[in-house]
GROMACS .gro file of C-alpha atoms in nm:
model
  366
    1MET     CA    1   3.733   0.165   0.035
    2SER     CA    2   3.549  -0.143   0.162
    3ALA     CA    3   3.305  -0.306  -0.077
    4LEU     CA    4   2.942  -0.277   0.036
    5SER     CA    5   2.876  -0.612  -0.129
    6SER     CA    6   3.093  -0.777   0.135
    7ARG     CA    7   2.802  -0.736   0.378
    8LEU     CA    8   2.577  -0.945   0.159
    9PRO     CA    9   2.528  -1.319   0.129
   10ALA     CA   10   2.634  -1.494  -0.191
   11PHE     CA   11   2.382  -1.442  -0.472
   12PRO     CA   12   2.192  -1.770  -0.448
   13TRP     CA   13   2.074  -1.809  -0.806
   14ASP     CA   14   2.430  -1.854  -0.933
   15LYS     CA   15   2.436  -2.196  -0.763
   16LEU     CA   16   2.150  -2.311  -0.984
   17GLU     CA   17   2.337  -2.265  -1.312
   18PRO     CA   18   2.474  -2.624  -1.346
   19TYR     CA   19   2.125  -2.765  -1.289
   20LYS     CA   20   1.984  -2.523  -1.543
   21ALA     CA   21   2.235  -2.654  -1.797
   22THR     CA   22   2.127  -3.012  -1.724
   23ALA     CA   23   1.759  -2.924  -1.762
   24ALA     CA   24   1.828  -2.732  -2.084
   25ALA     CA   25   1.988  -3.042  -2.234
   26HIS     CA   26   1.657  -3.231  -2.227
   27PRO     CA   27   1.555  -3.329  -2.582
   28ASP     CA   28   1.227  -3.141  -2.548
   29GLY     CA   29   1.387  -2.838  -2.384
   30ILE     CA   30   1.380  -2.691  -2.036
   31VAL     CA   31   1.069  -2.626  -1.830
   32ASP     CA   32   1.181  -2.342  -1.607
   33LEU     CA   33   0.972  -2.331  -1.290
   34SER     CA   34   1.243  -2.169  -1.080
   35VAL     CA   35   1.204  -1.791  -1.099
   36GLY     CA   36   0.850  -1.656  -1.068
   37THR     CA   37   0.868  -1.428  -1.371
   38PRO     CA   38   0.544  -1.373  -1.568
   39VAL     CA   39   0.522  -1.524  -1.915
   40ASP     CA   40   0.176  -1.412  -2.024
   41SER     CA   41   0.106  -1.096  -2.221
   42VAL     CA   42   0.063  -0.755  -2.067
   43PRO     CA   43  -0.312  -0.675  -2.082
   44ALA     CA   44  -0.410  -0.468  -2.386
   45LEU     CA   45  -0.563  -0.182  -2.187
   46VAL     CA   46  -0.237  -0.144  -1.992
   47ARG     CA   47  -0.026  -0.135  -2.308
   48GLU     CA   48  -0.263   0.116  -2.460
   49ALA     CA   49  -0.229   0.343  -2.155
   50LEU     CA   50   0.149   0.313  -2.172
   51VAL     CA   51   0.158   0.406  -2.540
   52ALA     CA   52  -0.084   0.696  -2.491
   53ALA     CA   53   0.154   0.841  -2.230
   54ALA     CA   54   0.472   0.769  -2.427
   55ASP     CA   55   0.521   1.136  -2.525
   56SER     CA   56   0.636   1.233  -2.173
   57PRO     CA   57   0.943   1.458  -2.216
   58GLY     CA   58   0.934   1.605  -1.865
   59TYR     CA   59   1.037   1.457  -1.533
   60PRO     CA   60   0.769   1.254  -1.354
   61THR     CA   61   0.693   1.319  -0.988
   62VAL     CA   62   0.801   1.080  -0.715
   63TRP     CA   63   0.455   1.093  -0.555
   64GLY     CA   64   0.290   1.009  -0.885
   65THR     CA   65   0.011   1.173  -1.080
   66THR     CA   66  -0.323   1.253  -0.923
   67ALA     CA   67  -0.477   0.985  -1.144
   68LEU     CA   68  -0.235   0.724  -1.014
   69ARG     CA   69  -0.288   0.818  -0.650
   70ASP     CA   70  -0.664   0.804  -0.707
   71ALA     CA   71  -0.625   0.459  -0.860
   72ILE     CA   72  -0.411   0.328  -0.574
   73SER     CA   73  -0.647   0.469  -0.310
   74GLY     CA   74  -0.950   0.328  -0.488
   75TRP     CA   75  -0.794  -0.014  -0.528
   76CYS     CA   76  -0.696  -0.030  -0.160
   77GLU     CA   77  -1.051   0.048  -0.057
   78ARG     CA   78  -1.209  -0.186  -0.312
   79ARG     CA   79  -0.977  -0.486  -0.281
   80LEU     CA   80  -0.818  -0.459   0.065
   81GLY     CA   81  -1.125  -0.332   0.243
   82ALA     CA   82  -0.925  -0.035   0.370
   83ARG     CA   83  -1.117   0.278   0.464
   84GLU     CA   84  -1.058   0.643   0.385
   85VAL     CA   85  -0.729   0.594   0.201
   86ALA     CA   86  -0.610   0.947   0.128
   87HIS     CA   87  -0.335   1.047  -0.113
   88THR     CA   88  -0.105   1.090   0.188
   89ASN     CA   89  -0.153   0.718   0.257
   90VAL     CA   90  -0.007   0.601  -0.078
   91LEU     CA   91   0.326   0.614  -0.256
   92PRO     CA   92   0.431   0.454  -0.589
   93VAL     CA   93   0.771   0.283  -0.597
   94VAL     CA   94   1.002   0.152  -0.869
   95GLY     CA   95   0.918  -0.215  -0.822
   96SER     CA   96   0.877  -0.386  -0.486
   97LYS     CA   97   1.224  -0.545  -0.475
   98GLU     CA   98   1.389  -0.201  -0.481
   99LEU     CA   99   1.167  -0.098  -0.191
  100VAL     CA  100   1.237  -0.412   0.013
  101ALA     CA  101   1.613  -0.379  -0.036
  102TRP     CA  102   1.634  -0.008   0.051
  103LEU     CA  103   1.352   0.049   0.299
  104PRO     CA  104   1.572   0.002   0.611
  105THR     CA  105   1.823   0.251   0.472
  106GLN     CA  106   1.550   0.501   0.383
  107LEU     CA  107   1.410   0.467   0.735
  108GLY     CA  108   1.749   0.568   0.872
  109LEU     CA  109   1.827   0.230   1.027
  110GLY     CA  110   2.184   0.122   1.091
  111ALA     CA  111   2.421  -0.035   1.342
  112GLY     CA  112   2.245  -0.125   1.664
  113ASP     CA  113   1.904  -0.161   1.496
  114ARG     CA  114   1.735  -0.493   1.423
  115VAL     CA  115   1.519  -0.595   1.126
  116ALA     CA  116   1.306  -0.909   1.159
  117TYR     CA  117   1.153  -1.132   0.892
  118PRO     CA  118   1.010  -1.487   0.871
  119ARG     CA  119   1.242  -1.786   0.909
  120LEU     CA  120   1.140  -1.892   0.558
  121ALA     CA  121   1.146  -1.576   0.350
  122TYR     CA  122   1.229  -1.381   0.038
  123PRO     CA  123   1.609  -1.328   0.064
  124THR     CA  124   1.588  -0.952  -0.001
  125TYR     CA  125   1.458  -0.885   0.352
  126GLU     CA  126   1.798  -0.994   0.485
  127VAL     CA  127   1.976  -0.800   0.210
  128GLY     CA  128   1.798  -0.480   0.310
  129ALA     CA  129   1.906  -0.517   0.671
  130ARG     CA  130   2.266  -0.586   0.578
  131LEU     CA  131   2.289  -0.298   0.331
  132CYS     CA  132   2.224  -0.046   0.609
  133GLY     CA  133   2.434  -0.228   0.870
  134ALA     CA  134   2.136  -0.339   1.082
  135GLU     CA  135   2.113  -0.684   1.239
  136PRO     CA  136   1.888  -0.930   1.052
  137VAL     CA  137   1.672  -1.148   1.280
  138VAL     CA  138   1.447  -1.439   1.183
  139TYR     CA  139   1.132  -1.546   1.363
  140ASP     CA  140   0.864  -1.813   1.380
  141ASP     CA  141   0.623  -1.597   1.581
  142PRO     CA  142   0.716  -1.227   1.576
  143THR     CA  143   0.550  -1.162   1.910
  144GLU     CA  144   0.812  -1.386   2.073
  145LEU     CA  145   1.095  -1.158   1.958
  146ASP     CA  146   1.285  -0.938   2.199
  147PRO     CA  147   1.156  -0.591   2.101
  148GLU     CA  148   1.475  -0.419   2.220
  149GLY     CA  149   1.629  -0.244   1.919
  150LEU     CA  150   1.371  -0.395   1.683
  151ARG     CA  151   1.286  -0.118   1.440
  152LEU     CA  152   1.130  -0.296   1.144
  153LEU     CA  153   0.918  -0.612   1.129
  154TRP     CA  154   0.852  -0.771   0.790
  155LEU     CA  155   0.537  -0.975   0.744
  156ASN     CA  156   0.472  -1.168   0.424
  157SER     CA  157   0.126  -1.300   0.346
  158PRO     CA  158   0.071  -1.476   0.114
  159SER     CA  159   0.421  -1.607   0.174
  160ASN     CA  160   0.701  -1.643  -0.075
  161PRO     CA  161   0.806  -1.928  -0.083
  162THR     CA  162   0.547  -2.131   0.112
  163GLY     CA  163   0.219  -1.974   0.004
  164ARG     CA  164   0.103  -1.957   0.368
  165VAL     CA  165  -0.167  -1.702   0.448
  166ILE     CA  166  -0.175  -1.526   0.785
  167GLY     CA  167  -0.532  -1.505   0.911
  168GLY     CA  168  -0.695  -1.182   1.018
  169GLY     CA  169  -0.697  -1.270   1.387
  170GLU     CA  170  -0.328  -1.354   1.388
  171LEU     CA  171  -0.249  -1.034   1.198
  172ALA     CA  172  -0.445  -0.827   1.450
  173ARG     CA  173  -0.252  -0.989   1.736
  174ILE     CA  174   0.082  -0.910   1.570
  175VAL     CA  175  -0.021  -0.551   1.495
  176ALA     CA  176  -0.123  -0.495   1.857
  177TRP     CA  177   0.212  -0.632   1.979
  178ALA     CA  178   0.412  -0.420   1.735
  179ARG     CA  179   0.228  -0.105   1.833
  180GLU     CA  180   0.279  -0.180   2.201
  181HIS     CA  181   0.654  -0.195   2.140
  182ASP     CA  182   0.673   0.087   1.882
  183VAL     CA  183   0.787  -0.144   1.600
  184LEU     CA  184   0.707  -0.048   1.241
  185ILE     CA  185   0.539  -0.324   1.041
  186ALA     CA  186   0.606  -0.359   0.669
  187SER     CA  187   0.363  -0.613   0.529
  188ASP     CA  188   0.464  -0.762   0.194
  189GLU     CA  189   0.131  -0.841   0.030
  190CYS     CA  190   0.249  -0.870  -0.331
  191TYR     CA  191   0.059  -1.198  -0.389
  192PHE     CA  192  -0.264  -1.068  -0.240
  193GLU     CA  193  -0.473  -1.132  -0.553
  194LEU     CA  194  -0.364  -1.497  -0.572
  195GLY     CA  195  -0.547  -1.675  -0.291
  196TRP     CA  196  -0.654  -2.030  -0.376
  197GLU     CA  197  -0.753  -2.220  -0.062
  198ALA     CA  198  -0.746  -1.920   0.172
  199GLU     CA  199  -0.845  -1.557   0.134
  200PRO     CA  200  -0.555  -1.319   0.203
  201VAL     CA  201  -0.613  -1.036   0.450
  202SER     CA  202  -0.429  -0.703   0.449
  203VAL     CA  203  -0.288  -0.532   0.756
  204LEU     CA  204  -0.485  -0.229   0.636
  205HIS     CA  205  -0.820  -0.402   0.683
  206PRO     CA  206  -1.009  -0.234   0.968
  207ASP     CA  207  -1.052  -0.564   1.153
  208VAL     CA  208  -0.672  -0.588   1.167
  209CYS     CA  209  -0.560  -0.227   1.206
  210GLY     CA  210  -0.855  -0.098   1.410
  211GLY     CA  211  -0.928   0.178   1.161
  212THR     CA  212  -0.589   0.349   1.189
  213TYR     CA  213  -0.279   0.295   0.976
  214GLU     CA  214  -0.038   0.407   1.247
  215GLY     CA  215   0.280   0.200   1.238
  216LEU     CA  216   0.176   0.005   0.928
  217ILE     CA  217   0.280   0.003   0.564
  218ALA     CA  218   0.163  -0.251   0.307
  219VAL     CA  219   0.370  -0.332  -0.002
  220HIS     CA  220   0.188  -0.421  -0.324
  221SER     CA  221   0.307  -0.506  -0.673
  222LEU     CA  222   0.152  -0.524  -1.018
  223SER     CA  223   0.415  -0.771  -1.141
  224LYS     CA  224   0.215  -1.087  -1.083
  225ARG     CA  225  -0.151  -0.974  -1.093
  226SER     CA  226  -0.106  -0.776  -1.417
  227ASN     CA  227   0.210  -0.930  -1.572
  228LEU     CA  228   0.398  -0.603  -1.522
  229ALA     CA  229   0.730  -0.731  -1.386
  230GLY     CA  230   0.905  -0.561  -1.677
  231TYR     CA  231   0.740  -0.228  -1.592
  232ARG     CA  232   0.871  -0.213  -1.231
  233ALA     CA  233   0.533  -0.106  -1.098
  234ALA     CA  234   0.455  -0.122  -0.726
  235PHE     CA  235   0.329   0.096  -0.443
  236LEU     CA  236   0.306   0.142  -0.067
  237ALA     CA  237  -0.002   0.219   0.137
  238GLY     CA  238  -0.040   0.295   0.505
  239ASP     CA  239   0.092   0.532   0.771
  240ALA     CA  240   0.093   0.885   0.629
  241ALA     CA  241   0.376   1.000   0.855
  242VAL     CA  242   0.605   0.717   0.743
  243LEU     CA  243   0.515   0.755   0.376
  244GLY     CA  244   0.562   1.132   0.398
  245GLU     CA  245   0.916   1.080   0.527
  246LEU     CA  246   0.987   0.824   0.255
  247LEU     CA  247   0.849   1.065  -0.006
  248GLN     CA  248   1.096   1.335   0.098
  249ILE     CA  249   1.390   1.094   0.090
  250ARG     CA  250   1.287   0.948  -0.244
  251LYS     CA  251   1.253   1.298  -0.391
  252HIS     CA  252   1.614   1.369  -0.303
  253GLY     CA  253   1.716   1.030  -0.441
  254GLY     CA  254   1.531   1.076  -0.770
  255MET     CA  255   1.333   0.753  -0.720
  256MET     CA  256   1.070   0.827  -0.982
  257THR     CA  257   0.839   0.581  -1.152
  258ALA     CA  258   0.847   0.659  -1.525
  259ALA     CA  259   0.550   0.867  -1.642
  260PRO     CA  260   0.424   0.611  -1.899
  261VAL     CA  261   0.445   0.341  -1.632
  262GLN     CA  262   0.241   0.556  -1.396
  263ALA     CA  263  -0.031   0.579  -1.660
  264ALA     CA  264  -0.015   0.203  -1.714
  265MET     CA  265  -0.043   0.142  -1.338
  266ALA     CA  266  -0.352   0.360  -1.312
  267ALA     CA  267  -0.517   0.165  -1.594
  268ALA     CA  268  -0.424  -0.171  -1.442
  269LEU     CA  269  -0.548  -0.081  -1.094
  270GLY     CA  270  -0.879   0.037  -1.235
  271ASP     CA  271  -0.959  -0.293  -1.405
  272ASP     CA  272  -1.037  -0.620  -1.225
  273ALA     CA  273  -1.134  -0.824  -1.532
  274HIS     CA  274  -0.779  -0.890  -1.653
  275VAL     CA  275  -0.680  -0.997  -1.301
  276ALA     CA  276  -0.959  -1.254  -1.294
  277GLU     CA  277  -0.846  -1.389  -1.631
  278GLN     CA  278  -0.487  -1.421  -1.513
  279ARG     CA  279  -0.599  -1.595  -1.194
  280GLU     CA  280  -0.777  -1.857  -1.403
  281ARG     CA  281  -0.458  -1.923  -1.601
  282TYR     CA  282  -0.256  -1.971  -1.284
  283LEU     CA  283  -0.525  -2.184  -1.123
  284ALA     CA  284  -0.526  -2.424  -1.418
  285ARG     CA  285  -0.145  -2.453  -1.413
  286ARG     CA  286  -0.148  -2.496  -1.036
  287SER     CA  287  -0.403  -2.778  -1.052
  288ALA     CA  288  -0.211  -2.963  -1.324
  289LEU     CA  289   0.130  -2.928  -1.158
  290ARG     CA  290   0.006  -3.016  -0.811
  291ALA     CA  291  -0.160  -3.335  -0.930
  292ALA     CA  292   0.148  -3.437  -1.129
  293LEU     CA  293   0.390  -3.366  -0.843
  294GLU     CA  294   0.179  -3.557  -0.591
  295ALA     CA  295   0.150  -3.854  -0.828
  296HIS     CA  296   0.529  -3.842  -0.863
  297GLY     CA  297   0.576  -3.879  -0.487
  298PHE     CA  298   0.584  -3.519  -0.368
  299ARG     CA  299   0.402  -3.378  -0.069
  300ILE     CA  300   0.272  -3.022  -0.098
  301GLU     CA  301   0.266  -2.809   0.217
  302HIS     CA  302   0.082  -2.479   0.263
  303SER     CA  303   0.063  -2.335  -0.092
  304GLU     CA  304  -0.289  -2.209  -0.022
  305ALA     CA  305  -0.200  -1.888  -0.207
  306SER     CA  306   0.071  -1.718  -0.418
  307LEU     CA  307   0.245  -1.829  -0.738
  308TYR     CA  308   0.425  -2.133  -0.601
  309LEU     CA  309   0.392  -2.489  -0.480
  310TRP     CA  310   0.604  -2.569  -0.173
  311ALA     CA  311   0.697  -2.930  -0.237
  312THR     CA  312   0.908  -3.203  -0.075
  313ARG     CA  313   1.015  -3.563  -0.128
  314ASP     CA  314   1.163  -3.569   0.224
  315GLU     CA  315   1.518  -3.543   0.096
  316ARG     CA  316   1.777  -3.267   0.068
  317CYS     CA  317   1.648  -2.996  -0.163
  318TRP     CA  318   1.949  -3.014  -0.394
  319GLU     CA  319   1.884  -3.386  -0.451
  320THR     CA  320   1.532  -3.294  -0.558
  321VAL     CA  321   1.662  -3.014  -0.781
  322GLY     CA  322   1.901  -3.260  -0.944
  323HIS     CA  323   1.632  -3.522  -0.992
  324LEU     CA  324   1.396  -3.279  -1.161
  325ALA     CA  325   1.675  -3.129  -1.371
  326GLU     CA  326   1.731  -3.473  -1.522
  327LEU     CA  327   1.367  -3.453  -1.634
  328GLY     CA  328   1.434  -3.113  -1.786
  329ILE     CA  329   1.246  -2.931  -1.508
  330LEU     CA  330   1.417  -2.651  -1.315
  331VAL     CA  331   1.291  -2.553  -0.969
  332ALA     CA  332   1.425  -2.340  -0.685
  333PRO     CA  333   1.588  -2.514  -0.386
  334GLY     CA  334   1.416  -2.438  -0.058
  335ASP     CA  335   1.735  -2.337   0.120
  336PHE     CA  336   1.743  -2.021  -0.093
  337TYR     CA  337   1.477  -1.901   0.151
  338GLY     CA  338   1.641  -2.011   0.474
  339THR     CA  339   1.781  -2.327   0.632
  340ALA     CA  340   1.428  -2.430   0.733
  341GLY     CA  341   1.361  -2.495   0.365
  342GLU     CA  342   1.648  -2.737   0.310
  343ARG     CA  343   1.416  -3.033   0.237
  344PHE     CA  344   1.175  -2.846   0.009
  345VAL     CA  345   1.171  -2.699  -0.340
  346ARG     CA  346   0.968  -2.406  -0.470
  347VAL     CA  347   0.781  -2.476  -0.794
  348ALA     CA  348   0.662  -2.165  -0.979
  349LEU     CA  349   0.341  -2.154  -1.179
  350THR     CA  350   0.494  -1.905  -1.423
  351ALA     CA  351   0.542  -2.111  -1.736
  352THR     CA  352   0.332  -2.126  -2.049
  353ASP     CA  353   0.052  -2.379  -2.073
  354GLU     CA  354   0.262  -2.575  -2.324
  355ARG     CA  355   0.561  -2.592  -2.088
  356VAL     CA  356   0.342  -2.687  -1.793
  357ALA     CA  357   0.192  -2.967  -2.000
  358ALA     CA  358   0.545  -3.083  -2.085
  359ALA     CA  359   0.636  -3.092  -1.715
  360VAL     CA  360   0.322  -3.286  -1.630
  361LYS     CA  361   0.400  -3.540  -1.904
  362ARG     CA  362   0.759  -3.590  -1.784
  363LEU     CA  363   0.656  -3.629  -1.422
  364GLY     CA  364   0.410  -3.897  -1.527
  365GLU     CA  365   0.667  -4.096  -1.723
  366LYS     CA  366   0.924  -4.146  -1.444
   0.00000   0.00000   0.00000
């Protein structure tokens, strides 16, 4: 039996371990700005909803409770500007990474099919293509791709790792091209609530989609906006026919979001105040880190949104990683996200205020 893992690239984060050890040896401890994992508390109203639903002895449904579907639909209309989002247009999933990795398989893709994603991108897009035996393809402009055999086109705005935002006009152009060539668009919009110097736009906005969700699914996560990475709380919205097919497959696969988590998601999606508070925390950390990095000789590119600063000293990324590790600061090398990132590092904003202050102090001393 051949190992499925043989189709996959080496797990990149293992390469960072020696640098993590160096950073951890700093007398004042490590400042870990590598993985974008939330460090702030889960909002009280979300925890209360989780606890209130804790006595859930029965199986949850894959499609989610009526309350959760109402919350997702309402949020899409309120925050994305989408119109007439019915329950058939939404589907909860067990965290967005699971969805990204297994979407090509659940769509029935395989050998002879092609899956495209940005040249600088979250590595799991490639993983998903390889898991089902499809061909992974990178692009700079998706409309310049050969549409032959192209079955799935990933968009990512705001981008991980660069923080780039795709404007509404550009999105509309891409959507029109994809529809012309019968290519399904999956738009990863997990950082939608974290626009700083640009306002993110969803593919589900009527100015982009023309009032129909045909051929479009948007991926959203509560991990960053609500500090729910540990809850594995995410959802899809878009084309009812595609989501209906995914619902049937996920029913057979038992891909159910836990009932207490569904209740927590509904509470989180119904409240905008805690999101605004979290944005302010990230904005303060972003401002402090950006100023310190630039004073230290870094140049920041894009980074107009998301949880990261895309930074360079115009040297190989691993040299930069090593330099910062000596200061006790751990960052992600840009080549984790494609060869186009080999002279950049990704600096996450997900550290406590105390650790961010420590990083700023160290950057100012050297």
